CSV table of C-alpha atoms in Angstrom, one decimal:
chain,number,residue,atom,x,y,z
A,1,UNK,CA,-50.8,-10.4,-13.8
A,2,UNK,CA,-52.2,-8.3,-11.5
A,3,UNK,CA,-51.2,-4.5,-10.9
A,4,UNK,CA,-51.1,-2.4,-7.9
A,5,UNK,CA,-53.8,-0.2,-9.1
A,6,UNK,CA,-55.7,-3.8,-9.6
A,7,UNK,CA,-55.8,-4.1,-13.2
A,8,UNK,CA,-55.2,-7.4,-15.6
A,9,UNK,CA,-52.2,-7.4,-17.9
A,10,UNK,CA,-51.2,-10.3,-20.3
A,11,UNK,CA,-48.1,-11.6,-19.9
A,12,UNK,CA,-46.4,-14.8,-20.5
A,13,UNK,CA,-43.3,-17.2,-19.0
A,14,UNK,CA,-42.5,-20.8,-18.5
A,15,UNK,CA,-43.8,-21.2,-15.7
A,16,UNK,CA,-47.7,-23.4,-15.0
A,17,UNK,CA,-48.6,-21.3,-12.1
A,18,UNK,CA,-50.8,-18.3,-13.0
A,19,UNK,CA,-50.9,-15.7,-10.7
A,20,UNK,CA,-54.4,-14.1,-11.8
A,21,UNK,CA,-56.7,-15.4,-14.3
A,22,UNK,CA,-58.6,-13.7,-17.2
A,23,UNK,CA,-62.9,-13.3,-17.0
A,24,UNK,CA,-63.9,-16.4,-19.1
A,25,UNK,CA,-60.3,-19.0,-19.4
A,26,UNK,CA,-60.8,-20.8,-15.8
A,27,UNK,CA,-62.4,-23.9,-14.7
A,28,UNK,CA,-62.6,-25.1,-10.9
A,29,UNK,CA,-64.5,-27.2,-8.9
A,30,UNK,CA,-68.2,-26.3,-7.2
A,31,UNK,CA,-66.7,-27.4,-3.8
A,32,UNK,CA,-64.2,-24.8,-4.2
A,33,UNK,CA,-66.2,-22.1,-5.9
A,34,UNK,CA,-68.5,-22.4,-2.6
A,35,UNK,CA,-65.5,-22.9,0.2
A,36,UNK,CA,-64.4,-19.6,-1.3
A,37,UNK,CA,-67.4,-17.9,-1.1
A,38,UNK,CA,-68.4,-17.3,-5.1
A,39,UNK,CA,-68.2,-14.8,-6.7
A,40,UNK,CA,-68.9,-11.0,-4.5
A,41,UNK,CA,-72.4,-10.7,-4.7
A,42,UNK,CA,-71.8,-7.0,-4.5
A,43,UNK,CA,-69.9,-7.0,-7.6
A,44,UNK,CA,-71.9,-5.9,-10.8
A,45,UNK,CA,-71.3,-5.4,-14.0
A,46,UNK,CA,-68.5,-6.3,-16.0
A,47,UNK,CA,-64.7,-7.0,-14.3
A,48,UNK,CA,-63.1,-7.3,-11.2
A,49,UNK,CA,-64.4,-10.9,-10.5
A,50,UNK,CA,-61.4,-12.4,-12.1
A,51,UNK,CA,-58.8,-10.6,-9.7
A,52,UNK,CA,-60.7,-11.5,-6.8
A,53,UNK,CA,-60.8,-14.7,-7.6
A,54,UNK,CA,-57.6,-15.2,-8.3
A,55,UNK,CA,-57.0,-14.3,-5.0
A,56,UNK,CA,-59.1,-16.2,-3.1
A,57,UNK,CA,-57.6,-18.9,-4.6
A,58,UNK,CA,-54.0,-18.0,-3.5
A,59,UNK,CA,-54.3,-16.6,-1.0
A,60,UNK,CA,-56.9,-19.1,0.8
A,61,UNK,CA,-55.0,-21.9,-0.3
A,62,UNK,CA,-55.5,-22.2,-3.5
A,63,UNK,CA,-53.4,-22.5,-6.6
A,64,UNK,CA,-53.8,-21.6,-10.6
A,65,UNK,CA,-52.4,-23.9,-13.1
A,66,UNK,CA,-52.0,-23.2,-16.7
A,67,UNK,CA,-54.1,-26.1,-18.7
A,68,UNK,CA,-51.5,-26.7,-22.1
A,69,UNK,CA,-53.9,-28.7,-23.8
A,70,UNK,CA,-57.2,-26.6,-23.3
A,71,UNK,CA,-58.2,-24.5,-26.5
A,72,UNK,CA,-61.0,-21.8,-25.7
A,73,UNK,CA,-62.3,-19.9,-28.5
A,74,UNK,CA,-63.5,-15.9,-27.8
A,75,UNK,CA,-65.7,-14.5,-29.9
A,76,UNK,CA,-65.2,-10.7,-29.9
A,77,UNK,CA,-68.8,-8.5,-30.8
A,78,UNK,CA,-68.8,-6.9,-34.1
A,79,UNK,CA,-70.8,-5.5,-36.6
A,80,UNK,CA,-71.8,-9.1,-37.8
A,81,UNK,CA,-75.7,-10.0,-36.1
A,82,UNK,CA,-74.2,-13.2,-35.3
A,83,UNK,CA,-72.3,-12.1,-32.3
A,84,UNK,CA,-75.2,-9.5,-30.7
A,85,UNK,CA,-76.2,-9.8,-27.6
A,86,UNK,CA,-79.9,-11.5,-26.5
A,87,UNK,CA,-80.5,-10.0,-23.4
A,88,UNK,CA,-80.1,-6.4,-21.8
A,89,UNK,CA,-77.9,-6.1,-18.8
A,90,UNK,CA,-79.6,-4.8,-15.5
A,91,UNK,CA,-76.5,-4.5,-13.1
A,92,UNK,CA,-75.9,-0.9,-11.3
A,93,UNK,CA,-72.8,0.1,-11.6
A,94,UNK,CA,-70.2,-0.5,-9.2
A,95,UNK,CA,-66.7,-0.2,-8.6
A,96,UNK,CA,-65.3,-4.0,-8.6
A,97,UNK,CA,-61.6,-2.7,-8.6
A,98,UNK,CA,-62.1,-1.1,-5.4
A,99,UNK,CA,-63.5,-3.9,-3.8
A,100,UNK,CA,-60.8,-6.0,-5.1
A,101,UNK,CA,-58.2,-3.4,-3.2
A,102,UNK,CA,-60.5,-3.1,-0.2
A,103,UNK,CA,-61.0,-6.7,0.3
A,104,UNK,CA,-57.3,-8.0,-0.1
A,105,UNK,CA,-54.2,-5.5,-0.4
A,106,UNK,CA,-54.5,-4.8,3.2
A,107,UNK,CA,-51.1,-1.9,3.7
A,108,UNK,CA,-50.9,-1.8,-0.2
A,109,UNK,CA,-54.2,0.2,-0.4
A,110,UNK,CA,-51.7,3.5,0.6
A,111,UNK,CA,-50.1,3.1,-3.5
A,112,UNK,CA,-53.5,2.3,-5.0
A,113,UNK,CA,-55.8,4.3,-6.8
A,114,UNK,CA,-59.6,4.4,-6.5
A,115,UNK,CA,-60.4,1.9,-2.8
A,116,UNK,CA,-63.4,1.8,-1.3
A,117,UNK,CA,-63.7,1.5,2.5
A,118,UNK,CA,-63.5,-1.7,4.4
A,119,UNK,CA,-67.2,-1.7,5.5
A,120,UNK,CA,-68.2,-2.5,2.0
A,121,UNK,CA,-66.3,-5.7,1.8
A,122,UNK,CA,-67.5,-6.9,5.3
A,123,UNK,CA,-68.8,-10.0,3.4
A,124,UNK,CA,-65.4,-11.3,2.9
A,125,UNK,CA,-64.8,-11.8,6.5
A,126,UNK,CA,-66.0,-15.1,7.2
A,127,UNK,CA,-64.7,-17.1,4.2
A,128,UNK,CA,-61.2,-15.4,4.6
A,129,UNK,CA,-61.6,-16.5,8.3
A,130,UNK,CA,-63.0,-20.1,8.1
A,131,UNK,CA,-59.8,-20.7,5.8
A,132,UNK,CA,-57.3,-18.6,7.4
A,133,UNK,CA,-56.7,-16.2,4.2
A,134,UNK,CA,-53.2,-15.0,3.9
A,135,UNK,CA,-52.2,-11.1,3.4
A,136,UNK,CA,-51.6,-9.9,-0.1
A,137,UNK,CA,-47.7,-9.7,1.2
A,138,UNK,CA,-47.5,-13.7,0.3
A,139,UNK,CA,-49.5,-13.1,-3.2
A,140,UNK,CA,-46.3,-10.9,-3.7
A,141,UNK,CA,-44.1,-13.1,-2.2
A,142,UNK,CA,-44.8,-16.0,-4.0
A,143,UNK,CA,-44.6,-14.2,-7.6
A,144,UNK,CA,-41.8,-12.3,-6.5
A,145,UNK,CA,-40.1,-12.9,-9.7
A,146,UNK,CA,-42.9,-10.9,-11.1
A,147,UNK,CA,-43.7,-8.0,-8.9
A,148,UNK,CA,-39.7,-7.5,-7.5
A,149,UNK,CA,-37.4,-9.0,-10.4
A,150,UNK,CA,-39.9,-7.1,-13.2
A,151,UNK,CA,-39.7,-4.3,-11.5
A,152,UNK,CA,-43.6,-3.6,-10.7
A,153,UNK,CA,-42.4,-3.2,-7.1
A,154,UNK,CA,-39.0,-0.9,-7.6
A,155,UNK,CA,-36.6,-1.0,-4.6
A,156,UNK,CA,-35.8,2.9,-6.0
A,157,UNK,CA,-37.3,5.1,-8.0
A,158,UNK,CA,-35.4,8.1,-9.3
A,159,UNK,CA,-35.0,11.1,-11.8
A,160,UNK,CA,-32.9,11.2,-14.4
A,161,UNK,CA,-31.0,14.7,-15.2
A,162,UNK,CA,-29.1,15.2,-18.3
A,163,UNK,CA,-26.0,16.3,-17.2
A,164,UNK,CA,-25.3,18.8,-20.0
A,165,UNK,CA,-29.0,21.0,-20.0
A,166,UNK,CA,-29.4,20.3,-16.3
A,167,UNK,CA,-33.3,19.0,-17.2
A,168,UNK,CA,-34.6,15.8,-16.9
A,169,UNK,CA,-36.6,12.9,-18.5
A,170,UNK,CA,-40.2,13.1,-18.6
A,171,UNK,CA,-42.6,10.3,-19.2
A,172,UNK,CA,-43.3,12.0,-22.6
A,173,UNK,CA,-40.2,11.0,-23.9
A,174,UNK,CA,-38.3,14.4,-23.6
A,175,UNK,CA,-36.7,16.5,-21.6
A,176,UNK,CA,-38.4,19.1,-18.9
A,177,UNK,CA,-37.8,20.7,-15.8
A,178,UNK,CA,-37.1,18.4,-13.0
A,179,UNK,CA,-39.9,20.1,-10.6
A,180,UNK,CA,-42.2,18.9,-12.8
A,181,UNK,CA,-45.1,16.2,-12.2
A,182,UNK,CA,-44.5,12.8,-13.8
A,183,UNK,CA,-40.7,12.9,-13.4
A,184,UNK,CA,-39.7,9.5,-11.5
A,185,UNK,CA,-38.7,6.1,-13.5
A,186,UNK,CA,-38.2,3.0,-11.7
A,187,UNK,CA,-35.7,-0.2,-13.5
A,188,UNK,CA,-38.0,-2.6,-14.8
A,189,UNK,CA,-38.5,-6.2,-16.4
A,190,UNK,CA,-36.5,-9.2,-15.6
A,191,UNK,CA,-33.1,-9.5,-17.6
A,192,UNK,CA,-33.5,-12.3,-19.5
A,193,UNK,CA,-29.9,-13.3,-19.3
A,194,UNK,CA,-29.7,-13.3,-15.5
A,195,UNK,CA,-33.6,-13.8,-14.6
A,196,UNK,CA,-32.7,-10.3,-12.0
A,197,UNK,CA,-34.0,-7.3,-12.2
A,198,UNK,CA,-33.8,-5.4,-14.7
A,199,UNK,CA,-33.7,-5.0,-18.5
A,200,UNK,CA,-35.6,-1.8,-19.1
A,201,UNK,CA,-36.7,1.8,-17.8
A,202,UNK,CA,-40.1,1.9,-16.3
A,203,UNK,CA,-42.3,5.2,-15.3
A,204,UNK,CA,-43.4,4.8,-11.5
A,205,UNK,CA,-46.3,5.1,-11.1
A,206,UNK,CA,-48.0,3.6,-14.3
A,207,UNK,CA,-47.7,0.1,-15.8
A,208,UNK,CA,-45.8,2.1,-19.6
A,209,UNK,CA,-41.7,1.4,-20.0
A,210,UNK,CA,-39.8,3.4,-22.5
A,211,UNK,CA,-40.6,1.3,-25.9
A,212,UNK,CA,-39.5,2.4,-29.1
A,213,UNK,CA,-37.5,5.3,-30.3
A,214,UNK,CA,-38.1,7.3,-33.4
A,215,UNK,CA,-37.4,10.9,-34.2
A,216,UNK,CA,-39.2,12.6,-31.5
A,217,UNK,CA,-37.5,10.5,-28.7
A,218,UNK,CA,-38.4,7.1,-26.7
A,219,UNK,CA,-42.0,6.2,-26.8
A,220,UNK,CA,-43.9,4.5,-23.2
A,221,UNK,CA,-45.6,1.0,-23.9
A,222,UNK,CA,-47.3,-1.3,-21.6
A,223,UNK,CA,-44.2,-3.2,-20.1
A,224,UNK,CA,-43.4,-6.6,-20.7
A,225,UNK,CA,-42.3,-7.5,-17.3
A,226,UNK,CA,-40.9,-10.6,-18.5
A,227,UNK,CA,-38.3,-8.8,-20.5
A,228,UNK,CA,-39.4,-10.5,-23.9
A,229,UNK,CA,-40.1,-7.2,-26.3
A,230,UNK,CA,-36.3,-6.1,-27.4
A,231,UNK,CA,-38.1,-2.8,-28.1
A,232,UNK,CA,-38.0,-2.0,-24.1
A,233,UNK,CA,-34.3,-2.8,-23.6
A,234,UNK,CA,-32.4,0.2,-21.8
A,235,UNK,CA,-29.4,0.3,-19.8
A,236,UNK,CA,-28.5,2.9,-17.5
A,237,UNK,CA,-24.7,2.3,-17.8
A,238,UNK,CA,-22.0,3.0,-14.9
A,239,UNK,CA,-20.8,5.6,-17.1
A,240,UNK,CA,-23.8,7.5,-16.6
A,241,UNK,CA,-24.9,6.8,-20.7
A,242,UNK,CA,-28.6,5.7,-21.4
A,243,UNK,CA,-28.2,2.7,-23.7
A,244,UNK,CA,-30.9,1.6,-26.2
A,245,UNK,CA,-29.9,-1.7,-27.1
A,246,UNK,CA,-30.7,-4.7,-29.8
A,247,UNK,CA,-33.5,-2.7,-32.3
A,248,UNK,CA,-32.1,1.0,-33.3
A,249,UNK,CA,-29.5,0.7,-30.8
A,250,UNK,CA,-27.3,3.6,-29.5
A,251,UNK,CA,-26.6,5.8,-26.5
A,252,UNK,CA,-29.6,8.9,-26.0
A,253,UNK,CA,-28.0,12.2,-25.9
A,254,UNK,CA,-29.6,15.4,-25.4
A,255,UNK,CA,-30.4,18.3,-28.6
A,256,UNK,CA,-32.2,21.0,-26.9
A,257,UNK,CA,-35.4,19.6,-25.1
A,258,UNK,CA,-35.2,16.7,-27.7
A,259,UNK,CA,-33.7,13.4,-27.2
A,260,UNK,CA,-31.6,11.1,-30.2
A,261,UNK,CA,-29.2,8.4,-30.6
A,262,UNK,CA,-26.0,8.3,-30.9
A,263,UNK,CA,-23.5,5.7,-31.3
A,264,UNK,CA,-21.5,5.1,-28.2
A,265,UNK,CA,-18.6,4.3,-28.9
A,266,UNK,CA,-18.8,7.8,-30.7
A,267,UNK,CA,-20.2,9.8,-27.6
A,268,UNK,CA,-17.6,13.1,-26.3
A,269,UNK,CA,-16.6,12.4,-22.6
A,270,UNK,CA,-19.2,14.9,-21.3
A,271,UNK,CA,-22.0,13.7,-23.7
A,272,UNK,CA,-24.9,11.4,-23.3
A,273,UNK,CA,-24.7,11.9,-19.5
A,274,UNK,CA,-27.7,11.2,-17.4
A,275,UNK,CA,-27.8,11.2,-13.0
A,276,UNK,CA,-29.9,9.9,-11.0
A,277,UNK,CA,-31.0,12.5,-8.8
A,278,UNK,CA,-33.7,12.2,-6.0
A,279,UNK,CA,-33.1,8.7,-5.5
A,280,UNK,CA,-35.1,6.8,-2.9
A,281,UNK,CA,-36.9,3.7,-1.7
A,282,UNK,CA,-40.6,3.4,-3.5
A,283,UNK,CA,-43.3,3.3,-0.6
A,284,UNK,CA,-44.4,0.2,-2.1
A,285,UNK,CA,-41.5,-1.7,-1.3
A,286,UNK,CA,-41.1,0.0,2.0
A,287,UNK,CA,-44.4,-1.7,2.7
A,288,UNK,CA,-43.5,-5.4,1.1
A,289,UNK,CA,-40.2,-5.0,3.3
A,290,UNK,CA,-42.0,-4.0,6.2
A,291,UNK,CA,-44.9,-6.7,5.6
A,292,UNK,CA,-42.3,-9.4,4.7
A,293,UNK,CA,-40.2,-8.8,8.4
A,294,UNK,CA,-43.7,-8.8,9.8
A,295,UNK,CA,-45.1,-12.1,8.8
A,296,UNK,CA,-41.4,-13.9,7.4
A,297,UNK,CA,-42.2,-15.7,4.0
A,298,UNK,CA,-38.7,-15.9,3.2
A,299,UNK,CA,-38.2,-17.8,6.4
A,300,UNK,CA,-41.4,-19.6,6.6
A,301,UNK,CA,-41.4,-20.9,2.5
A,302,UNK,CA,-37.8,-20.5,1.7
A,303,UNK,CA,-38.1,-22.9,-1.2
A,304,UNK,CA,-41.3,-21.4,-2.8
A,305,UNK,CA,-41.1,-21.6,-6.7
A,306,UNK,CA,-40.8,-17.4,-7.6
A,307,UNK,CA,-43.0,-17.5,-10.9
């Protein structure tokens, strides 16, 4: 899928439609590669072409499809002479990401990292208007399963403060002062039992959810927004407890700066306590919401398939 600071992660559902494809795994047609304009002949280099792609595709009427009975074989470069390269590559360097951002996240640009301005993807502009492009608003919309149920776009982000130390969880796994940087989590990945939001604790701002635990505390991974890695599955309960649940399950209490498990059905009243403090809405949803009451998907395609 893609991420708001336009980057490619694997993931996997039931679903056929795939929201953005990887470098080398698509096929299409010629009158389509053309209508869409082709690749960005500004684009160099390795990456980036895939995301815009993708969203030409969806966005300018398009649609990805998974192919079940395709097999495509990648062969990775290694020491072996058999998988060297024969030629030299003579591309400048340029930022393909940002042009991605530039070119289609319109009002999502403000929660991005590393955009380029819009007269650098002026070439865009007459393909996007021959076939009446969409905003990146319905790209979101129509994977909202994705982006809303797993928790890339968080309705609230927050801090958590142990109730007993008076700190707060840092992205490190620990405990800190809450003024410090890299403070705010987010719920993330779909609960697999209700196909909602959420099943897991994610870190605004990055694409890493708490993963496993081990003696020095809760370790970030990449998230699996589809809620499938039983490693990433934590509960924030109404009683205030942090539940780690399925694979060394327990409740995460506070020792000093250090964080453990405990059983929780053998927690003290006042132990294992976490609030959410500084709770508000993300700016990125505040820009879906505003985007989505701006151009009315909902109303418009209130039957659109979600994944």
């Amino acid at each position: 899928y893609l991420t708001l600071d336009a980057d490619f992660k694997w993931f996997d559902d039931e679903s056929d439609f795939i929201p953005t494809i990887s470098g080398g795994l698509v096929a299409m047609s010629r009158v389509w590669f053309n209508l869409t304009g082709g690749f960005d002949e500004e684009m160099h280099g390795w990456g980036g072409e895939n995301l815009d792609q993708s969203l030409r595709s969806w966005l300018c009427g398009g649609e990805i499809t998974r192919a079940k009975s395709s097999r495509v074989a990648h062969m990775w470069r290694t020491s072996d002479r058999r998988t060297a390269t024969h030629y030299r590559i003579k591309a400048r360097s340029t930022n393909n990401r940002g042009r991605v951002v530039a070119a289609w996240y319109g009002p999502f640009q403000e929660v991005t990292r590393g955009g380029i301005s819009q007269d650098s993807v002026q070439n865009y502009e007459g393909f996007k208007k021959n076939l009446a492009c969409r905003p990146f608003s319905y790209f979101v919309y129509r994977f909202r399963k994705l982006y809303l149920e797993g928790g890339v776009i968080p309705r609230e982000i927050f801090k958590l403060q142990e109730a007993q130390t008076g700190m707060c969880l840092t992205n490190r796994g620990g405990l800190g002062s809450c003024t410090g940087s890299r403070l705010e989590f987010q719920l993330g990945n779909v609960d697999r039992k209700t196909g909602k939001c959420c099943s897991g604790l994610r870190i605004h701002g990055s694409n890493d959810c708490l993963d496993f635990f081990d003696s020095s505390g809760p370790h970030p991974y990449s998230c699996d927004v589809m809620g499938r890695n039983d490693n990433q599955l934590y509960s924030l309960r109404e009683d205030g407890r942090l539940e780690k649940k399925r694979i060394a399950a327990g409740c995460i209490i506070a020792s000093g700066s250090r964080l453990m498990l405990k059983a929780c059905d053998a927690l003290h009243s006042d132990e294992g306590i976490f609030h959410r403090i500084d709770r508000r809405e993300s700016k990125e949803h505040e820009i879906y919401r505003h985007e989505l009451e701006l151009h009315g998907w909902d109303k418009k395609f209130p039957s659109l398939p979600d994944d």
